[in-house]
Amino acid sequence: MSDASKPLPSLANALSAAKQTKNSPAPGSPPATALPPTERDLAAAGHQAQDGGSGQPGQPSRPPVPLAQDFGYPDDWLHINSLDLEAQGVARKADGKVVFVDGALPFEWVTVQVNRKKNTWEAATLMAVHRESSQRVTPGCPHFGLHAGACGGCKMQHLDATAQVAMKQRVLEDNLWHLGKVKPGTLWRPIQGPTWGYRYRARLSVRYVIKKGVVLIGFHERKSRYVADMSVCPVLPPHVSAMLLPLRALIASMDARDTLPQIELACGDDVTALVLRHLEPLSATDKDRLRAFAVAHPSVQWWMQPKGPDTVQLLDAPTPDSAELAYALPDFGIRMPFKPTDFTQVNPHINRVLVSRALRLLDAQRHERVIDWFCGLGNFTLPIATQAGQVLGIEGSAALVARSKENLERNKASAHVSVELCATDFVARNLFDMTPAMLLADGRADKWLVDPPREGAFALSKALADIHQQRLRQAGLATAPTPDDGDTPEQPAADVTIPPGWEPPRRIVYVSCNPATLARDAGLLVHRGGYRCVGSGVVNMFPHTAHVESMAVFEWEGLR
């Protein structure tokens, strides 16, 4: 990655900019997601730069990218230079206008159909590929594509799985640098797992199409509110994919078929929970149909949801020999029961590797205290408790905190735990309102694990950075420049009473599902919090999608 490289925009940012008024400032340049260019592409770009790239006096400069006219190709051919964050090909015309092309891959020559035009960009759909990328592959799902009715659940099945990971790694690198001005000391090898049959959680839409007399169950069509006509889904577990057509037949046979909008899927190690959202009470006959389906598919466990998520309950009360919805973390002897609407990772194969990698990086010792921020069910907290001396899990949801405490007690009493769990507690707190005073009240911790939602951990990172800046001022050391948002400089945080002996965590392991918010928080930790980013890498939690999961480790450098 070149420090001086200027990232191409993404369509999402272009759409956002289009909504701004003409007098409003344009949003900052978003990160590039280009795959590394080949030598031939670099040579072509260099040829253009020498052959008029600087433009003639009074004329706009030509972009240093391959253009059809330089190769004797038809004028309407476009060269795809990179991918944006939505997995769309990005090209530039001779006048510099950016074109986002659905279905195109880097280094391909294509023709397109433009669907939307703005002054500086266009959105288009792929019509033909004239020079194909070596990374283009045949999609593994018959419902994937650009055709009418295509499923919108995946965006990248046409790109080789290894190249998908390379693209995601580039997304992470570019976000860290362009948004946070942070360069990790080490880029780790990506964490990868199965690319098919991995999706153990999904929200499947249900639609009874009266005119056709059929029931559709699956994801929405590409860029549409309609439900795709799916018979299989290779990213779902094979036994769930095989159930799609039987589920359609089941719903079609029910009296309430036109008031059943959704089935939420949550697979555990032994149970496949299906949460049926129903707008009206189900008849006894319909409930019997659900029971018969569960008998025919022994792993299925039906849950009913008449209203919000808090109304979810089992169709029938469990018996002593009923299987439990749960997943195991065998490396730590931990078993995690959960409810189907609780947050758990979509990909259990990767989750096991992710937890093991995170704990190796954390390297908690029996004399250390660790805080697990945004702890959820205790996915990281309980494994940490097998290694640390004391653990505190903090989560915004009181319901998840209650479930975490239940899981703690069950694992303490379970023969699954081969190592004694240390003193562990869970508390509920709104972590998006974190302040330095609140942070100090939680006491000193040797290490942190942070696993926030997509919004990131800005308040937490800022509170830690504000405390560091206060300590620098009190020690008479140089502080970081006060951030300026372009209008009104931000006022320094008010000083707080720092308890004697309090120190920031020496190490922070940050697990992220959004590279942009990770980069923002990394910038705070590195430039104002006294930390350095010692390493980072991607976690391919969602193969064939543009979703980027990642991890980074920060080490405190002391007061200086």
XYZ file of C-alpha atoms in Angstrom:
560
model
C 0.000 0.000 0.000
C 1.417 3.387 -0.950
C 1.134 6.204 1.561
C 0.520 8.644 -1.233
C -2.094 6.578 -2.994
C -5.442 8.228 -3.376
C -8.292 5.770 -2.807
C -11.095 5.455 -5.313
C -14.527 6.265 -3.928
C -17.229 3.734 -3.193
C -20.757 3.951 -4.563
C -22.179 4.266 -1.051
C -20.104 7.408 -0.478
C -20.956 8.753 -3.918
C -24.664 8.348 -3.173
C -24.185 10.071 0.167
C -22.337 12.943 -1.510
C -25.130 13.275 -4.079
C -27.566 14.050 -1.267
C -25.470 16.981 -0.069
C -26.451 20.469 -1.159
C -24.150 22.173 -3.647
C -22.774 24.437 -0.905
C -22.121 21.541 1.508
C -18.588 20.181 1.806
C -18.050 16.818 0.168
C -17.368 13.928 2.519
C -13.803 12.724 2.959
C -12.321 10.325 0.495
C -13.195 6.766 1.426
C -10.698 3.911 1.374
C -9.663 2.019 -1.703
C -10.321 -1.677 -1.963
C -8.228 -2.425 -5.032
C -6.577 -5.773 -5.491
C -2.816 -5.482 -6.131
C -2.279 -4.504 -9.799
C -0.339 -6.740 -12.147
C 2.892 -5.620 -13.790
C 1.065 -5.330 -17.097
C -1.516 -3.000 -15.547
C 1.179 -0.870 -13.954
C 3.009 -0.682 -17.268
C -0.183 0.378 -19.015
C -0.830 3.060 -16.424
C 2.759 4.293 -16.710
C 2.431 4.435 -20.504
C -0.577 6.683 -20.156
C 1.101 8.952 -17.647
C 3.994 9.457 -20.090
C 1.762 9.698 -23.149
C -0.307 12.677 -22.124
C -1.166 11.854 -18.506
C -0.346 15.409 -17.510
C -2.685 16.801 -20.173
C -2.195 19.779 -22.471
C -2.274 23.359 -21.189
C -5.850 24.323 -20.464
C -7.076 20.714 -20.716
C -7.971 18.329 -17.875
C -5.403 15.683 -16.978
C -6.097 12.124 -18.084
C -6.265 9.563 -15.283
C -3.251 7.201 -15.094
C -5.369 4.119 -15.831
C -5.745 1.944 -18.938
C -8.139 3.406 -21.513
C -9.678 1.566 -24.458
C -8.216 3.963 -27.037
C -4.650 3.139 -25.907
C -5.138 -0.508 -26.866
C -7.220 -0.102 -30.007
C -10.343 -1.390 -28.276
C -13.834 0.007 -28.970
C -14.455 3.303 -27.212
C -17.223 1.897 -25.005
C -14.934 -0.680 -23.362
C -13.989 0.091 -19.762
C -11.060 -1.224 -17.735
C -11.932 -2.249 -14.165
C -9.234 -1.008 -11.818
C -10.461 -2.102 -8.377
C -13.390 -3.172 -6.218
C -15.280 -0.887 -3.868
C -16.609 -1.856 -0.439
C -19.853 -3.136 -1.987
C -17.855 -5.519 -4.239
C -18.581 -3.498 -7.371
C -15.965 -2.992 -10.049
C -14.582 0.549 -10.257
C -13.523 2.039 -13.600
C -12.634 5.512 -14.856
C -13.541 7.100 -18.147
C -11.166 9.257 -20.169
C -12.626 12.394 -18.562
C -11.893 11.011 -15.072
C -15.509 10.129 -14.206
C -15.796 7.099 -11.926
C -18.050 4.211 -13.011
C -19.269 1.595 -10.503
C -20.042 -1.676 -12.287
C -22.114 -4.430 -10.689
C -20.577 -7.852 -11.412
C -17.219 -6.683 -12.808
C -13.814 -7.681 -11.406
C -10.426 -5.935 -11.341
C -8.354 -6.019 -14.543
C -11.310 -6.944 -16.769
C -12.282 -5.114 -19.963
C -16.071 -4.794 -20.042
C -19.016 -3.030 -21.584
C -21.753 -1.812 -19.290
C -25.246 -0.391 -19.142
C -25.379 2.847 -17.149
C -28.316 3.031 -14.758
C -27.596 6.299 -13.005
C -25.551 9.377 -13.906
C -24.106 12.149 -11.762
C -21.516 14.834 -12.487
C -18.554 12.822 -11.173
C -19.758 9.216 -11.170
C -22.065 6.704 -12.793
C -23.631 3.441 -11.592
C -23.801 0.643 -14.147
C -24.548 -3.038 -14.663
C -22.188 -5.437 -16.423
C -23.306 -6.322 -19.965
C -20.313 -8.238 -21.355
C -16.792 -9.250 -20.290
C -14.320 -9.009 -23.175
C -11.081 -9.732 -21.259
C -11.809 -11.877 -18.212
C -9.993 -11.736 -14.871
C -8.002 -14.820 -13.921
C -9.790 -14.599 -10.570
C -13.292 -14.965 -12.039
C -14.894 -18.299 -11.113
C -18.207 -20.027 -11.715
C -20.594 -19.122 -8.843
C -21.445 -22.053 -6.581
C -25.130 -21.141 -6.303
C -27.673 -21.273 -9.146
C -29.490 -18.274 -7.679
C -26.454 -15.943 -7.754
C -26.041 -13.442 -10.580
C -27.207 -10.219 -12.175
C -30.326 -11.695 -13.774
C -33.866 -10.739 -12.781
C -34.845 -12.548 -9.601
C -31.256 -13.289 -8.570
C -30.681 -13.709 -4.835
C -29.060 -10.746 -3.107
C -27.640 -12.703 -0.160
C -24.092 -12.892 -1.625
C -22.114 -10.372 -3.671
C -18.806 -12.088 -4.460
C -19.405 -15.667 -5.578
C -17.944 -14.795 -8.998
C -14.580 -13.940 -7.380
C -12.099 -16.637 -6.303
C -12.320 -17.200 -2.534
C -8.605 -16.444 -1.997
C -8.929 -13.191 -3.945
C -11.950 -12.260 -1.815
C -9.770 -12.472 1.279
C -7.008 -10.420 -0.394
C -9.565 -7.724 -1.198
C -10.794 -7.681 2.404
C -7.243 -7.411 3.693
C -6.755 -4.386 1.441
C -9.976 -2.852 2.757
C -8.634 -3.160 6.303
C -5.206 -1.750 5.443
C -6.650 1.204 3.541
C -9.170 2.017 6.269
C -6.500 1.963 8.960
C -4.267 4.292 6.967
C -6.685 6.647 5.220
C -9.134 6.992 8.125
C -6.931 6.450 11.175
C -3.410 7.216 9.879
C -2.352 3.950 11.510
C 0.068 1.347 10.142
C 0.123 -1.998 11.961
C 3.545 -3.311 12.862
C 2.589 -6.711 11.429
C -0.088 -7.870 9.005
C -1.221 -11.326 10.064
C -2.284 -14.119 7.781
C -6.082 -14.065 7.390
C -8.200 -16.396 9.489
C -10.127 -18.591 7.077
C -12.483 -21.548 7.218
C -15.120 -23.296 5.076
C -16.432 -21.111 2.255
C -19.721 -23.015 1.941
C -22.255 -24.224 4.492
C -20.956 -21.797 7.097
C -23.978 -19.579 7.780
C -25.525 -20.887 11.001
C -27.602 -17.747 11.535
C -29.943 -16.193 8.970
C -33.175 -14.264 8.691
C -35.280 -15.828 5.952
C -38.178 -13.853 4.529
C -41.447 -15.698 3.874
C -43.896 -14.573 1.216
C -47.126 -16.239 0.108
C -47.588 -15.155 -3.521
C -51.350 -15.357 -3.983
C -51.315 -14.883 -7.772
C -48.950 -17.828 -8.243
C -50.272 -19.866 -5.346
C -46.733 -20.526 -4.043
C -44.728 -19.748 -0.921
C -41.218 -18.290 -1.254
C -38.656 -18.604 1.552
C -35.193 -17.091 1.392
C -33.253 -13.855 1.046
C -34.423 -10.817 -0.879
C -33.679 -10.453 -4.547
C -30.733 -8.323 -5.558
C -31.600 -4.646 -4.929
C -35.259 -5.518 -4.411
C -37.833 -5.958 -1.656
C -39.115 -9.157 -3.301
C -38.173 -12.574 -1.935
C -35.948 -14.625 -4.233
C -37.339 -17.912 -5.557
C -34.748 -20.183 -3.910
C -34.641 -23.968 -3.914
C -31.159 -24.279 -2.378
C -28.665 -22.055 -0.570
C -25.060 -23.339 -0.488
C -23.940 -20.872 2.213
C -26.475 -22.320 4.664
C -25.634 -25.615 6.392
C -26.452 -28.483 3.987
C -29.269 -29.826 6.153
C -30.888 -26.361 6.245
C -30.486 -25.854 2.483
C -32.190 -29.218 1.970
C -35.107 -27.990 4.103
C -35.965 -24.944 1.962
C -38.402 -26.715 -0.346
C -40.011 -28.767 2.487
C -40.416 -25.521 4.450
C -42.130 -23.906 1.480
C -44.530 -26.837 1.282
C -45.147 -26.671 5.041
C -46.002 -22.967 5.048
C -48.184 -23.385 1.938
C -50.219 -26.037 3.802
C -50.846 -23.829 6.840
C -54.025 -21.846 7.505
C -51.909 -18.826 8.512
C -49.657 -18.870 5.412
C -50.359 -15.226 4.534
C -49.537 -13.939 8.058
C -46.113 -15.578 8.472
C -43.529 -13.011 7.271
C -40.268 -14.466 8.561
C -38.347 -17.488 9.811
C -35.182 -16.785 11.770
C -32.557 -19.530 11.737
C -30.151 -20.235 14.597
C -28.121 -23.450 14.504
C -26.342 -24.848 17.516
C -24.147 -27.915 17.672
C -27.146 -30.242 18.058
C -30.258 -28.119 17.456
C -31.604 -26.190 14.464
C -33.851 -23.510 15.930
C -36.484 -22.035 13.596
C -38.186 -18.922 14.956
C -41.529 -18.430 13.218
C -42.818 -14.861 13.236
C -46.624 -14.976 13.173
C -48.876 -11.928 13.041
C -51.965 -13.831 14.243
C -52.354 -16.687 16.763
C -51.780 -20.082 15.177
C -54.541 -22.656 15.068
C -54.115 -26.030 16.765
C -53.955 -27.634 13.328
C -51.112 -25.359 12.242
C -49.169 -26.155 15.418
C -49.616 -29.859 14.708
C -48.195 -29.289 11.216
C -45.120 -27.662 12.767
C -44.704 -30.600 15.160
C -44.962 -33.079 12.286
C -42.251 -31.173 10.399
C -39.962 -31.348 13.463
C -40.531 -35.103 13.685
C -39.557 -35.465 10.013
C -36.464 -33.292 10.595
C -35.193 -34.402 14.036
C -32.770 -31.526 14.667
C -35.498 -28.869 14.227
C -36.803 -27.011 17.249
C -39.690 -24.596 16.639
C -39.860 -21.270 18.478
C -42.821 -18.891 18.202
C -42.560 -15.096 17.929
C -45.954 -13.355 18.102
C -44.478 -9.845 18.559
C -41.031 -8.476 19.418
C -37.882 -10.524 20.142
C -38.704 -10.641 23.851
C -41.861 -12.680 23.080
C -39.940 -15.624 21.585
C -40.727 -18.949 23.263
C -40.631 -22.648 22.438
C -43.629 -24.138 20.668
C -43.717 -26.895 23.326
C -42.162 -26.963 26.771
C -38.852 -28.865 26.769
C -38.654 -32.354 28.240
C -35.716 -33.654 30.321
C -34.269 -35.374 27.251
C -34.745 -32.388 24.883
C -31.610 -31.214 23.081
C -30.404 -27.748 24.036
C -29.567 -24.893 21.674
C -25.886 -24.318 22.423
C -22.413 -24.229 20.903
C -19.090 -25.413 22.287
C -15.642 -23.846 22.463
C -13.715 -27.104 22.818
C -10.272 -25.493 23.153
C -11.413 -24.101 26.509
C -13.920 -26.723 27.651
C -16.714 -24.130 27.470
C -20.311 -24.749 26.369
C -22.528 -21.743 25.597
C -26.325 -22.214 25.707
C -28.222 -19.377 23.995
C -31.650 -18.332 22.810
C -32.225 -18.120 19.049
C -32.603 -14.319 19.150
C -29.391 -13.779 21.162
C -26.403 -12.447 19.268
C -23.974 -15.210 18.314
C -21.451 -15.328 15.498
C -22.830 -16.421 12.120
C -19.887 -18.718 11.413
C -19.160 -21.151 14.295
C -16.114 -22.655 12.557
C -14.421 -19.264 12.352
C -15.663 -18.251 15.811
C -13.712 -21.098 17.417
C -10.526 -20.060 15.629
C -11.212 -16.378 16.342
C -11.577 -16.946 20.099
C -8.412 -19.054 20.202
C -6.416 -16.469 18.213
C -7.714 -13.571 20.329
C -6.788 -15.310 23.575
C -3.311 -16.177 22.314
C -2.803 -12.516 21.463
C -4.256 -11.382 24.787
C -1.980 -13.829 26.654
C -3.821 -13.421 29.958
C -1.978 -14.701 33.037
C -3.304 -15.974 36.359
C -2.136 -12.829 38.175
C -3.871 -10.442 35.745
C -7.249 -8.704 35.673
C -8.972 -8.505 32.267
C -12.019 -6.524 31.118
C -14.089 -7.840 28.216
C -15.995 -4.876 26.737
C -19.190 -5.567 24.747
C -19.031 -9.109 26.133
C -22.436 -10.350 24.884
C -23.069 -13.905 26.058
C -19.501 -14.257 27.289
C -18.120 -15.701 24.038
C -14.665 -14.355 24.983
C -15.221 -13.780 28.713
C -15.585 -17.404 29.785
C -12.556 -18.622 27.791
C -10.546 -15.740 29.290
C -11.684 -16.934 32.738
C -9.806 -20.188 32.139
C -6.540 -18.221 31.909
C -6.763 -14.927 33.854
C -6.933 -14.193 37.565
C -10.026 -11.990 37.422
C -12.414 -11.077 34.588
C -15.117 -8.441 34.241
C -17.545 -8.649 31.310
C -19.417 -5.444 30.425
C -22.391 -5.444 28.051
C -25.154 -3.003 27.129
C -27.985 -5.553 27.151
C -29.271 -6.537 30.584
C -30.809 -9.686 29.078
C -27.434 -10.818 27.708
C -25.764 -10.066 31.038
C -28.325 -12.297 32.775
C -27.641 -15.035 30.214
C -23.879 -14.617 30.717
C -24.227 -15.108 34.460
C -26.310 -18.245 33.866
C -23.679 -19.599 31.478
C -20.932 -18.844 33.999
C -22.677 -20.832 36.725
C -23.485 -23.714 34.395
C -19.903 -23.962 33.182
C -18.569 -23.799 36.733
C -20.712 -26.815 37.579
C -20.030 -28.633 34.320
C -17.650 -31.491 33.702
C -16.818 -29.809 30.364
C -14.527 -27.330 32.117
C -11.115 -28.935 32.514
C -9.593 -25.754 34.001
C -11.003 -23.860 36.960
C -12.714 -20.566 36.086
C -11.335 -17.501 37.845
C -13.393 -14.861 39.674
C -15.736 -13.555 36.969
C -18.486 -10.970 36.999
C -20.792 -9.340 34.441
C -22.401 -5.894 34.534
C -24.789 -4.043 32.236
C -23.840 -0.542 31.063
C -24.407 1.697 28.058
C -20.933 1.658 26.527
C -21.816 4.340 24.004
C -22.033 6.868 26.865
C -18.698 5.954 28.436
C -16.815 8.784 30.189
C -13.341 8.926 31.788
C -14.917 8.904 35.259
C -16.945 5.783 34.444
C -13.901 4.102 33.001
C -11.829 4.788 36.100
C -14.648 3.484 38.306
C -14.238 0.037 36.718
C -10.758 -0.151 38.193
C -7.378 -1.006 36.796
C -7.124 -3.839 34.279
C -3.949 -5.322 32.886
C -5.545 -6.141 29.545
C -8.702 -5.480 27.552
C -10.643 -7.362 24.959
C -12.991 -5.161 22.915
C -15.627 -6.647 20.580
C -18.117 -3.890 19.694
C -20.980 -3.851 17.169
C -20.637 -2.030 13.840
C -20.768 1.361 15.572
C -17.396 0.623 17.147
C -16.096 1.656 20.569
C -15.610 5.390 20.092
C -16.753 6.537 23.554
C -14.610 3.899 25.244
C -11.536 4.730 23.138
C -12.035 8.460 23.658
C -12.389 8.060 27.424
C -9.104 6.141 27.556
C -7.409 8.714 25.301
C -8.713 11.626 27.405
C -7.265 10.067 30.565
C -3.907 9.619 28.835
C -3.862 13.252 27.685
C -4.713 14.423 31.229
C -1.833 12.386 32.667
C 0.535 13.879 30.095
C -0.548 17.405 31.063
C -0.122 16.654 34.753
C 3.354 15.224 34.108
C 4.339 18.299 32.093
C 4.778 16.277 28.922
C 3.750 17.196 25.390
C 0.145 16.376 24.524
C -1.410 15.569 21.172
C -2.944 18.446 19.198
C -6.619 18.971 19.950
C -8.740 17.466 17.138
C -10.384 19.955 14.821
C -13.568 18.978 12.995
C -13.165 21.817 10.517
C -15.496 24.232 12.277
C -15.101 24.439 16.036
C -12.069 22.952 17.758
C -12.994 20.279 20.270
C -12.541 21.311 23.892
C -10.264 19.096 26.003
C -12.136 16.798 28.367
C -12.534 18.030 31.929
C -9.977 16.600 34.332
C -11.044 13.712 36.543
C -9.581 12.246 39.714
C -7.265 9.414 38.747
C -6.872 6.882 41.595
C -3.285 6.283 42.785
C -1.691 3.366 40.993
C -4.184 3.361 38.126
C -2.631 2.489 34.785
C -4.203 1.920 31.367
C -4.298 -1.647 30.046
C -0.931 -2.721 28.693
C -2.554 -4.603 25.826
C -5.849 -4.263 23.969
C -7.175 -6.919 21.594
C -9.850 -5.293 19.416
C -12.202 -7.523 17.377
C -14.161 -5.560 14.775
C -16.983 -6.176 12.305
C -16.491 -2.767 10.644
C -13.016 -1.712 9.438
C -14.058 1.948 9.235
C -14.953 2.235 12.927
C -11.926 0.133 13.885
C -9.734 2.607 11.972
C -11.410 5.572 13.684
C -10.890 4.065 17.142
C -7.346 2.960 16.273
C -6.535 6.564 15.356
C -7.667 7.680 18.819
C -5.720 4.976 20.624
C -2.520 5.537 18.643
C -2.440 9.322 18.297
C -4.046 10.341 21.604
C -4.071 7.247 23.812
C -0.383 6.346 23.955
C -0.706 3.044 22.092
C 0.898 1.542 19.012
C -0.799 -0.937 16.730
C 1.460 -3.980 16.789
C -0.583 -6.099 14.407
C -3.802 -6.509 12.480
C -5.496 -8.905 10.089
C -8.807 -9.960 8.603
C -11.138 -12.746 9.662
C -13.156 -14.220 6.784
C -16.341 -14.652 8.805
C -18.666 -14.128 5.807
C -17.264 -15.720 2.607
C -18.813 -14.507 -0.678
C -20.034 -11.267 0.926
C -18.364 -7.860 1.168
C -18.512 -7.998 4.984
C -15.068 -7.529 6.580
C -14.332 -8.882 10.060
C -10.928 -8.031 11.504
C -8.733 -7.935 14.577
C -6.033 -5.583 15.850
C -3.726 -5.518 18.873
C -2.548 -2.368 20.643
C 0.326 -2.091 23.132
C 0.657 0.812 25.554
C 3.927 2.732 25.208
C 3.801 4.569 28.527
C 3.789 8.270 29.385
C 5.970 10.005 26.838
